[in-house]
PDB file of C-alpha atoms and ligand atoms in Angstrom:
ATOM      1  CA  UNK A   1       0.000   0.000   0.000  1.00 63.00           C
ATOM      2  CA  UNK A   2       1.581   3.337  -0.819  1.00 70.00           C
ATOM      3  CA  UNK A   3       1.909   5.730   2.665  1.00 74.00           C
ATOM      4  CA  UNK A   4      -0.200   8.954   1.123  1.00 83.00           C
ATOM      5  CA  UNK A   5       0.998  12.046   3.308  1.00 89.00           C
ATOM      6  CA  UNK A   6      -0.524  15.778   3.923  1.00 92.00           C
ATOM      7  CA  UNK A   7       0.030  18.519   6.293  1.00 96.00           C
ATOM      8  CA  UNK A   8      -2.292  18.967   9.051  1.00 97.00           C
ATOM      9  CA  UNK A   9      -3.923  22.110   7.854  1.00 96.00           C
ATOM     10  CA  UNK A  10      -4.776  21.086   4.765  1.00 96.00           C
ATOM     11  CA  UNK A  11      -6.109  17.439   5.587  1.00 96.00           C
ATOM     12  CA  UNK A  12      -8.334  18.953   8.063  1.00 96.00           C
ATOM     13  CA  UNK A  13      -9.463  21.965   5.591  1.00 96.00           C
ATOM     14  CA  UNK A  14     -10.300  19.419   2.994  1.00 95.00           C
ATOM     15  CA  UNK A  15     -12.219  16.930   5.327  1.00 94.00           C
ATOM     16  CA  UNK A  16     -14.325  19.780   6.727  1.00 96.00           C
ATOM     17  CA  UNK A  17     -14.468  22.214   3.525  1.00 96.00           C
ATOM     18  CA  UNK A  18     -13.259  24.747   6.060  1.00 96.00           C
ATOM     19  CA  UNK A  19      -9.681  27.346   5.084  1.00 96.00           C
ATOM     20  CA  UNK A  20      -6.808  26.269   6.826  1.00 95.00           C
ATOM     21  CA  UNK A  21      -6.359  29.968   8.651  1.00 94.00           C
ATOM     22  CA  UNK A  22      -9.378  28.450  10.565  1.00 96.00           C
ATOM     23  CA  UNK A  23      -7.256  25.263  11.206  1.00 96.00           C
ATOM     24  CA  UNK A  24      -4.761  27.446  12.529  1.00 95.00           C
ATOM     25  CA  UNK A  25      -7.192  28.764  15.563  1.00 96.00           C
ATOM     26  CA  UNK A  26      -8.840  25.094  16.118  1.00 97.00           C
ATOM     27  CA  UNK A  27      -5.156  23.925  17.050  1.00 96.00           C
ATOM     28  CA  UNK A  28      -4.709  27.084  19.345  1.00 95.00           C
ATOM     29  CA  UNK A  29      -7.769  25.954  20.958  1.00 96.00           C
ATOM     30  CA  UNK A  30      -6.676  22.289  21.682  1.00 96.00           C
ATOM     31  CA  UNK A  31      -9.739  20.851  19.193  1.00 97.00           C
ATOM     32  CA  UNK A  32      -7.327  18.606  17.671  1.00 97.00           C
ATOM     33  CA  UNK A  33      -5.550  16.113  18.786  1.00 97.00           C
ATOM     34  CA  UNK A  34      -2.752  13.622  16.646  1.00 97.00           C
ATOM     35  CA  UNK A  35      -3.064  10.072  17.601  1.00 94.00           C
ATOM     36  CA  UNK A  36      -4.455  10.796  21.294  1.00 95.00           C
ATOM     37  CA  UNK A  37      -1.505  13.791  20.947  1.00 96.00           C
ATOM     38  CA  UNK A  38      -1.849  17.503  21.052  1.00 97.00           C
ATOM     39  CA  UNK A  39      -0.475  18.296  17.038  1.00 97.00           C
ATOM     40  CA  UNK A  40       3.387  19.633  16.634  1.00 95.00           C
ATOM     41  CA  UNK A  41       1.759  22.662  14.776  1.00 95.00           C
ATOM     42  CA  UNK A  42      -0.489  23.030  11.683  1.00 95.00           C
ATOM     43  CA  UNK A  43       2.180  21.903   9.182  1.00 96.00           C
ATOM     44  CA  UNK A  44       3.313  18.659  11.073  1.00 96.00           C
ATOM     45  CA  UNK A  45       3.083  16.323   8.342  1.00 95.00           C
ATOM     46  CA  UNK A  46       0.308  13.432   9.024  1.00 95.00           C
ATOM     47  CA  UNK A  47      -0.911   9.749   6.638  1.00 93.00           C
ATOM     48  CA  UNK A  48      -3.365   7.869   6.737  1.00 93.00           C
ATOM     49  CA  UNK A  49      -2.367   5.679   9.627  1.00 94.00           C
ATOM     50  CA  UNK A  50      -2.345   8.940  11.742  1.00 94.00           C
ATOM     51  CA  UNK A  51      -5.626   8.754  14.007  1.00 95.00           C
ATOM     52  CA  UNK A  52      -6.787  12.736  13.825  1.00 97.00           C
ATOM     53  CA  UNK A  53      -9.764  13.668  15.920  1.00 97.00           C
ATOM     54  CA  UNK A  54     -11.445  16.822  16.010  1.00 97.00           C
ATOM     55  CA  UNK A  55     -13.329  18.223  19.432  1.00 97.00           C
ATOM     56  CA  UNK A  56     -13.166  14.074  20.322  1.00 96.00           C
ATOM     57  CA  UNK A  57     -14.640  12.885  16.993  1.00 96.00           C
ATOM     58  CA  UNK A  58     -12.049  11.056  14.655  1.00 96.00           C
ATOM     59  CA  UNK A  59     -11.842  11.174  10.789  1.00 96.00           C
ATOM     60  CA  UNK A  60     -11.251   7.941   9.377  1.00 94.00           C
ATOM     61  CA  UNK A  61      -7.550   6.401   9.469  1.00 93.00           C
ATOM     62  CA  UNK A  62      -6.083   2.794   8.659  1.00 93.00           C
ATOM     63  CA  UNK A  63      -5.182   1.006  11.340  1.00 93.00           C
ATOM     64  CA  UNK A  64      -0.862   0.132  10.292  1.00 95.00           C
ATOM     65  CA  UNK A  65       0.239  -3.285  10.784  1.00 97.00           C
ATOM     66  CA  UNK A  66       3.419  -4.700  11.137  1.00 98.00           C
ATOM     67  CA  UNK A  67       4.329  -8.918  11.331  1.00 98.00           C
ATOM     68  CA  UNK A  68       7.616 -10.670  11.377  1.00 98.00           C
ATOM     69  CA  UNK A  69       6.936 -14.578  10.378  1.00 98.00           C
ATOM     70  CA  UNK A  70       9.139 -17.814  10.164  1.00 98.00           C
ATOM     71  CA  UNK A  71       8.054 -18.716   6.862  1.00 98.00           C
ATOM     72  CA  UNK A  72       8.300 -22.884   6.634  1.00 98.00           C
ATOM     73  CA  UNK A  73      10.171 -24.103   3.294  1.00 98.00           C
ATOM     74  CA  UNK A  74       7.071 -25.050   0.888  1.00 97.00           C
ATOM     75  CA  UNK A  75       5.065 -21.877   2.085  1.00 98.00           C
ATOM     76  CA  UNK A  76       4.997 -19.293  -0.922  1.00 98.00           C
ATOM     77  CA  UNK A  77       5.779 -15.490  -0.427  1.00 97.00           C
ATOM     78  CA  UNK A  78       2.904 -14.265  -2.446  1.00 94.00           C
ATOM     79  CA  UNK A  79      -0.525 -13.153  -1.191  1.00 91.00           C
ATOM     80  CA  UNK A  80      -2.781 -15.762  -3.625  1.00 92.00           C
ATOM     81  CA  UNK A  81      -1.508 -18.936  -4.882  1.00 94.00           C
ATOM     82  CA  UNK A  82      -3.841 -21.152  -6.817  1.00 93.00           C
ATOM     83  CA  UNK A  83      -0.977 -24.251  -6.096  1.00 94.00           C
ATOM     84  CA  UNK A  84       0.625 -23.433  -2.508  1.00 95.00           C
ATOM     85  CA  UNK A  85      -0.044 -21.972   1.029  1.00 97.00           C
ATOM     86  CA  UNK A  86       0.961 -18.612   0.710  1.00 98.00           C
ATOM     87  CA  UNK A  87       3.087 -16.340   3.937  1.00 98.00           C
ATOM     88  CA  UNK A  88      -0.706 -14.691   4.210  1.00 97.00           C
ATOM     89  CA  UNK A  89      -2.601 -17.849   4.744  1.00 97.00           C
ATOM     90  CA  UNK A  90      -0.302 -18.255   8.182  1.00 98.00           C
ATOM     91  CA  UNK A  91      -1.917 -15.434   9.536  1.00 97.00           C
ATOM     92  CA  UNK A  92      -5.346 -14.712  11.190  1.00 96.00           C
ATOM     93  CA  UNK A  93      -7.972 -13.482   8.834  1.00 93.00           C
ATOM     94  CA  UNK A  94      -7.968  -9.611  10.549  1.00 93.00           C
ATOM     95  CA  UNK A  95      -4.519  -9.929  10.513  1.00 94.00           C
ATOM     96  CA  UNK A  96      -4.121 -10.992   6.710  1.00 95.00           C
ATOM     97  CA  UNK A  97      -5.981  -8.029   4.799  1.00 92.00           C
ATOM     98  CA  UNK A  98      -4.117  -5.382   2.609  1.00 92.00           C
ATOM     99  CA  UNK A  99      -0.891  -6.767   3.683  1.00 96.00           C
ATOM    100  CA  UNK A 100       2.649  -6.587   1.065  1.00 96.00           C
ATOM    101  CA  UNK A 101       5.598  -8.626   1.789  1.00 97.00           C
ATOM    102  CA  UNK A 102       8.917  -6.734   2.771  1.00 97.00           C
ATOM    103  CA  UNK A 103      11.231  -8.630   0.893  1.00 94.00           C
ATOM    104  CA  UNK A 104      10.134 -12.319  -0.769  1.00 96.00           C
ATOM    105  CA  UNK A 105      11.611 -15.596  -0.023  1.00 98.00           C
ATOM    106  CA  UNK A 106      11.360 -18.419  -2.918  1.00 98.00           C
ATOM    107  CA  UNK A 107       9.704 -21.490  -2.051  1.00 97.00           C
ATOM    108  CA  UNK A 108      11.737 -23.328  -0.794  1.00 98.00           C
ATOM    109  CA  UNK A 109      13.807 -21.171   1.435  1.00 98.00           C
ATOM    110  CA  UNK A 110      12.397 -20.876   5.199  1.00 98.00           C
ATOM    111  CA  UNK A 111      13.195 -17.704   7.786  1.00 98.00           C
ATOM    112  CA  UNK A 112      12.104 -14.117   8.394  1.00 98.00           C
ATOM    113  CA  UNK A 113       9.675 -12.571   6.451  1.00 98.00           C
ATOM    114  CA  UNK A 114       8.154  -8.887   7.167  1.00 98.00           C
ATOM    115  CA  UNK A 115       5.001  -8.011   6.539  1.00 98.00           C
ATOM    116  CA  UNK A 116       2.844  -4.788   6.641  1.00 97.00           C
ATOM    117  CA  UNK A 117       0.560  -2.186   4.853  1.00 96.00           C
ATOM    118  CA  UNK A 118       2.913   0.373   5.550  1.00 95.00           C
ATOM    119  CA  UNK A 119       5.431   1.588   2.553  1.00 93.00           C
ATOM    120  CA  UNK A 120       7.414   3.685   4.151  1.00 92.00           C
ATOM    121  CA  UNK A 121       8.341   0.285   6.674  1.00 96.00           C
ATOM    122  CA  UNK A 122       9.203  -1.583   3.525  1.00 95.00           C
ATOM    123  CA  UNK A 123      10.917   0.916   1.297  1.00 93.00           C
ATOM    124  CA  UNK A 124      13.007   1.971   4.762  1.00 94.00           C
ATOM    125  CA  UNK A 125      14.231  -1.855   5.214  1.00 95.00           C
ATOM    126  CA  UNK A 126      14.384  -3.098   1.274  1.00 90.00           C
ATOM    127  CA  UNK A 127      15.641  -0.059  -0.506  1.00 87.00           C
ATOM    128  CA  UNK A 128      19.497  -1.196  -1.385  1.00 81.00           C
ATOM    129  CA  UNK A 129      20.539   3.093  -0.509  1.00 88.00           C
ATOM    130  CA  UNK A 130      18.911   1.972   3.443  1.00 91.00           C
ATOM    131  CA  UNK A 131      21.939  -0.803   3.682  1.00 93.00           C
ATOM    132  CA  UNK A 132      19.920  -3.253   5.729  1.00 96.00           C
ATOM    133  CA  UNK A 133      21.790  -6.516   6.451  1.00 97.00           C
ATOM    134  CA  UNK A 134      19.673  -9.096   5.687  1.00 97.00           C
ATOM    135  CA  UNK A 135      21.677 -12.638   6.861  1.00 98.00           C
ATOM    136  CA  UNK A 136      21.102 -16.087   5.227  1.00 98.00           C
ATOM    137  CA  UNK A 137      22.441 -19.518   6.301  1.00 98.00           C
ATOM    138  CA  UNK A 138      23.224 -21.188   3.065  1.00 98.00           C
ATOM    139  CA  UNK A 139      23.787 -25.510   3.245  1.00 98.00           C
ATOM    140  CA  UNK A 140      25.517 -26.154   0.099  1.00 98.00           C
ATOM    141  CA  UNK A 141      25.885 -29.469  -1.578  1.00 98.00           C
ATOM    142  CA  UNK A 142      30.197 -29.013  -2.045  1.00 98.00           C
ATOM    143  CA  UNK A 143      32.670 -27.988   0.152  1.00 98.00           C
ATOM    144  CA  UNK A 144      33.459 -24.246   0.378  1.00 98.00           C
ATOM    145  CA  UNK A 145      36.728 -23.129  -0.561  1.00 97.00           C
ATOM    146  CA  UNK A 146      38.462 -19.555   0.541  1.00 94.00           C
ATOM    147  CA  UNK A 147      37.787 -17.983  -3.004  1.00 97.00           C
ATOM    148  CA  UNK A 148      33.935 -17.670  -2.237  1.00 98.00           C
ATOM    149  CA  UNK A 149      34.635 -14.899   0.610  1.00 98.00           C
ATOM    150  CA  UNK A 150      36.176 -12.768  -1.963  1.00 98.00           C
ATOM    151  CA  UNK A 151      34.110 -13.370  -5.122  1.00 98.00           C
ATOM    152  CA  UNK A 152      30.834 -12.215  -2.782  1.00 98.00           C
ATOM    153  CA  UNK A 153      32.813  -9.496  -1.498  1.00 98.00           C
ATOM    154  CA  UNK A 154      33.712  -8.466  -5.335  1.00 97.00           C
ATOM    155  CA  UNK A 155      30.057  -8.048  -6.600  1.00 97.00           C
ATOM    156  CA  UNK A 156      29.076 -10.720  -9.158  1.00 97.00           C
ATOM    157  CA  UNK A 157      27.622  -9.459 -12.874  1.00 95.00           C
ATOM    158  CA  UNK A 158      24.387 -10.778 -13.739  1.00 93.00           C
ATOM    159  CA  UNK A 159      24.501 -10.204 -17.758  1.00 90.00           C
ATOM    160  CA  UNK A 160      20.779 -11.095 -17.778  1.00 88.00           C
ATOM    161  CA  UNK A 161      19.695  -8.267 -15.678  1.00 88.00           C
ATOM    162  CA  UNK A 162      22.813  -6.243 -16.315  1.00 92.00           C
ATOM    163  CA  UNK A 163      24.114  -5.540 -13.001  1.00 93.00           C
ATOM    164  CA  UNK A 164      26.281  -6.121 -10.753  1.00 96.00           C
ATOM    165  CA  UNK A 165      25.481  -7.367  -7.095  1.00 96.00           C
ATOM    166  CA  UNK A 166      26.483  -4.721  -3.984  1.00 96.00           C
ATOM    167  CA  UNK A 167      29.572  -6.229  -1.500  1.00 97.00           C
ATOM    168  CA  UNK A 168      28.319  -9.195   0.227  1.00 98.00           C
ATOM    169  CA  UNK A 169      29.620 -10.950   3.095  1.00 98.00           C
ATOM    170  CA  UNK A 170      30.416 -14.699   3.343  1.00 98.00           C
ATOM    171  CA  UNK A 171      31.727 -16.347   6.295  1.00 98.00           C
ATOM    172  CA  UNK A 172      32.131 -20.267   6.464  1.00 98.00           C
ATOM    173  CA  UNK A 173      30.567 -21.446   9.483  1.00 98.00           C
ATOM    174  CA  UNK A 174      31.648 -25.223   8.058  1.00 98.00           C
ATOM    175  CA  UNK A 175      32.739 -27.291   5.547  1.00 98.00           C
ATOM    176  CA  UNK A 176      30.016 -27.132   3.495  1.00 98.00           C
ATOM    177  CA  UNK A 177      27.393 -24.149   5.204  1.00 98.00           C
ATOM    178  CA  UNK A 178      27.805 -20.267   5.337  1.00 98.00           C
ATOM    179  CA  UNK A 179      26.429 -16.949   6.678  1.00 98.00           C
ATOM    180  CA  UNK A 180      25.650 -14.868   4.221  1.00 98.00           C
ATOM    181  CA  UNK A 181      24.730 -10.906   4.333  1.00 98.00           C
ATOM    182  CA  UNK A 182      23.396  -9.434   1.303  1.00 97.00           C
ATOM    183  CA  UNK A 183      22.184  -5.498   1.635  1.00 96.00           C
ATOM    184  CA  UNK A 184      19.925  -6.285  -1.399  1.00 94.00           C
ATOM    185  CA  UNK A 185      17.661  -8.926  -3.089  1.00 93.00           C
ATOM    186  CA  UNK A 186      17.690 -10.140  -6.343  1.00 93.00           C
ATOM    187  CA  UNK A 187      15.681 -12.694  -7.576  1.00 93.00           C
ATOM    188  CA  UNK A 188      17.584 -15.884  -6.218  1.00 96.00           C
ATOM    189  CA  UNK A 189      20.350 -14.113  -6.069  1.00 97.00           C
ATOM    190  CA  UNK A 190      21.933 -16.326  -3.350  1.00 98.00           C
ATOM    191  CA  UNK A 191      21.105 -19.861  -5.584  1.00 98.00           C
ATOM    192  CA  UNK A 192      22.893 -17.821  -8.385  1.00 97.00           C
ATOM    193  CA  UNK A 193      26.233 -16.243  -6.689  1.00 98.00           C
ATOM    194  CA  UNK A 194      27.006 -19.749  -5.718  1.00 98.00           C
ATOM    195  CA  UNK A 195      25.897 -21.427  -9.291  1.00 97.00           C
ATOM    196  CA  UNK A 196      29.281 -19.648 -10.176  1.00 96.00           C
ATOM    197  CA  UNK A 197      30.973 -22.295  -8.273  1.00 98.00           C
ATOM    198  CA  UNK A 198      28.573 -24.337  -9.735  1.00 98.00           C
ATOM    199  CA  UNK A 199      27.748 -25.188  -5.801  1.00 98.00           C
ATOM    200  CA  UNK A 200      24.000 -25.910  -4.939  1.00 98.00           C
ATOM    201  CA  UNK A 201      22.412 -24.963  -2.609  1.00 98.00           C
ATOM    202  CA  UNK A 202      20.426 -27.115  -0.944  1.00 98.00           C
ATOM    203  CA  UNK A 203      19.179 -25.428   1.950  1.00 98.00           C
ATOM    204  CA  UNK A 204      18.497 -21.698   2.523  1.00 98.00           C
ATOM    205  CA  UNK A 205      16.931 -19.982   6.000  1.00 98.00           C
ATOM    206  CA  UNK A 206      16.986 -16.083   6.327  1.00 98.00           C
ATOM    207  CA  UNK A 207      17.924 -15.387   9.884  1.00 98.00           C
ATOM    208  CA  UNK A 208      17.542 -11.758  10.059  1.00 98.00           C
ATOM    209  CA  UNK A 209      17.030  -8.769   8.558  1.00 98.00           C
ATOM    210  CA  UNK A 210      18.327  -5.331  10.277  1.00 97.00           C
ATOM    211  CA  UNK A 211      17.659  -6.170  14.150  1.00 96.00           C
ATOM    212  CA  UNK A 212      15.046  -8.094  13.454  1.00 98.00           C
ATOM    213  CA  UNK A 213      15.438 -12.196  14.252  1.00 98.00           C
ATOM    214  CA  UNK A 214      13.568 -15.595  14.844  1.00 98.00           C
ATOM    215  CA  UNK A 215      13.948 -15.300  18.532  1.00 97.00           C
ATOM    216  CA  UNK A 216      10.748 -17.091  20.227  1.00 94.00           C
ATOM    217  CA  UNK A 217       8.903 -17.336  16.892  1.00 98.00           C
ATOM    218  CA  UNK A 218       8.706 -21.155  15.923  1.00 98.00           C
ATOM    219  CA  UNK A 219       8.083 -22.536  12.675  1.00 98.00           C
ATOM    220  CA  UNK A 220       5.066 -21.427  10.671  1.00 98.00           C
ATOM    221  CA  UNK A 221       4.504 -18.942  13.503  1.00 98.00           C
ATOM    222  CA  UNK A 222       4.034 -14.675  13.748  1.00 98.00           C
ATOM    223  CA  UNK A 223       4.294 -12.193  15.831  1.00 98.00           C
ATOM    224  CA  UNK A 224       3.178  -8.608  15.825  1.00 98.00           C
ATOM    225  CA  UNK A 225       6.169  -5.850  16.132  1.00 98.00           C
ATOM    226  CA  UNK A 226       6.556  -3.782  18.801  1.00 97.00           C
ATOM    227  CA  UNK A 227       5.592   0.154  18.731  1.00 94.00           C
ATOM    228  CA  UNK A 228       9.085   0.997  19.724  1.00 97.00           C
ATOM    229  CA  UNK A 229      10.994  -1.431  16.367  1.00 98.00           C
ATOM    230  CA  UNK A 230       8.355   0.024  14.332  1.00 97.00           C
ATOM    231  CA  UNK A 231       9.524   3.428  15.134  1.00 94.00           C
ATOM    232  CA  UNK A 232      13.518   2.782  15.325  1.00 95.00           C
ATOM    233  CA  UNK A 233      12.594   1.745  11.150  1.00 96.00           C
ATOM    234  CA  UNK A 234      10.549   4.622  10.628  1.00 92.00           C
ATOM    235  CA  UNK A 235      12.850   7.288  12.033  1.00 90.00           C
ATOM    236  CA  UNK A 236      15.126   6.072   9.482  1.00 81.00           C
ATOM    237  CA  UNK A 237      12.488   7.530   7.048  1.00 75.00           C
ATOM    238  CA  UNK A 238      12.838  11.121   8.136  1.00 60.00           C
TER     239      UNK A 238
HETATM  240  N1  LIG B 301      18.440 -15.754  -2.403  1.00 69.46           N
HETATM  241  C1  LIG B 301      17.844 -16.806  -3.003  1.00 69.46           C
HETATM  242  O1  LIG B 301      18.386 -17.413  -3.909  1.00 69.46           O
HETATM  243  N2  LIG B 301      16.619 -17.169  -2.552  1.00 69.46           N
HETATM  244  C2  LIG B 301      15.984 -16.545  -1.528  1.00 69.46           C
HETATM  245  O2  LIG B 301      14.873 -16.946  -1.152  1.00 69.46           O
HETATM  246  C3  LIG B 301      16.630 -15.452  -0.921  1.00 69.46           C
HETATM  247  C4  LIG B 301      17.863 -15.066  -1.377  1.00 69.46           C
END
């Protein structure tokens, strides 16, 4: 869902067909409040998850919602799948509506997914400028060898697409399994960096992404985030 923002004044002008000079003295009065909040001044800049009321009475807002799942391999990250359970089909059925994912997993890789109806949340954590870590634990089907570390760290063309992929991190863990931290995502861009070594991969879980992890959310489970990790992601908006 795209985050549609407006100043004060004018939201309020337009929702009561009233000039915003008259705005102006409803705010000196303490008539309006900004989710439960008295307003920063007539240009503080408000969307539609903002809950404005006016002399008590509230104009209509979207309630935001933000979910961090451990998406089970065989699970797909869409919203409708005529062939597979999809990420939303985890989730209660208040919880599920007008939902996006932050950031898709393929099939058959498990781990963190975010999800929310808030753009600014997703552009703030998936936008390649934002440098988010996002850290994968990659089970590959060969040994690993110390050229990988420096072939990830080098950025890896993809003629296809025509780019080239952003520094990434590799650090063996064992013989044949490594962390991995990518800042970006392209389409199975892991599966691919290590088809150069012609290496499958044959398992894939996403264990975090910024400060967000798995901790105390099992398998196929969800939990809602908290006010405060919404807002350290959103102050990276501003
Ligand atoms: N890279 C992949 O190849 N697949 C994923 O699901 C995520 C990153």
């Amino acid at each position: 869902m795209q985050t549609n923002q407006f100043r004060l004044d004018r939201f309020i002008a337009k929702q009561c067909q009233i000039k915003k000079a008259a705005v102006r003295l409803m705010v000196a009065q303490k008539r309006i409040t900004v989710n439960d909040l008295p307003p920063q001044g007539v240009d503080q800049i408000i969307c539609q998850f903002d809950k404005v009321c006016l002399d008590g009475k509230c104009f209509a807002y979207t309630k935001a919602k933000y979910f961090l799942l451990h998406k089970p391999v065989g699970v797909v990250s869409a919203t409708k799948d005529d062939a597979h359970k999809t990420v939303l089909d985890l989730l209660s059925t208040d919880d599920a509506s007008d939902l996006h994912i932050v950031g898709r997993l393929d099939l058959n890789t498990s781990g963190l997914v975010l999800l929310t109806n808030d753009g600014r949340f997703s552009k703030a954590l998936m936008h390649p400028d934002a440098k988010v870590d996002k850290v994968y634990l990659v089970t590959l089907a060969n040994e690993l060898t110390d050229e990988y570390a420096s072939a990830f760290a080098k950025g890896m063309e993809f003629s296809y697409e025509g780019i080239t992929t952003m520094p990434a991190q590799l650090e063996i863990v064992s013989q044949k399994r490594a962390l991995v931290t990518l800042q970006e995502g392209k389409y199975h861009q892991i599966k691919r960096m290590f088809g150069r070594f012609r290496n499958p991969v044959l398992a894939l879980h996403r264990q975090s992404v910024g400060s967000f992890t798995l901790t105390d959310v099992a398998v196929g489970q969800y939990r809602a985030l908290t006010q405060a990790e919404v807002e350290q992601v959103l102050s990276k908006t501003q």
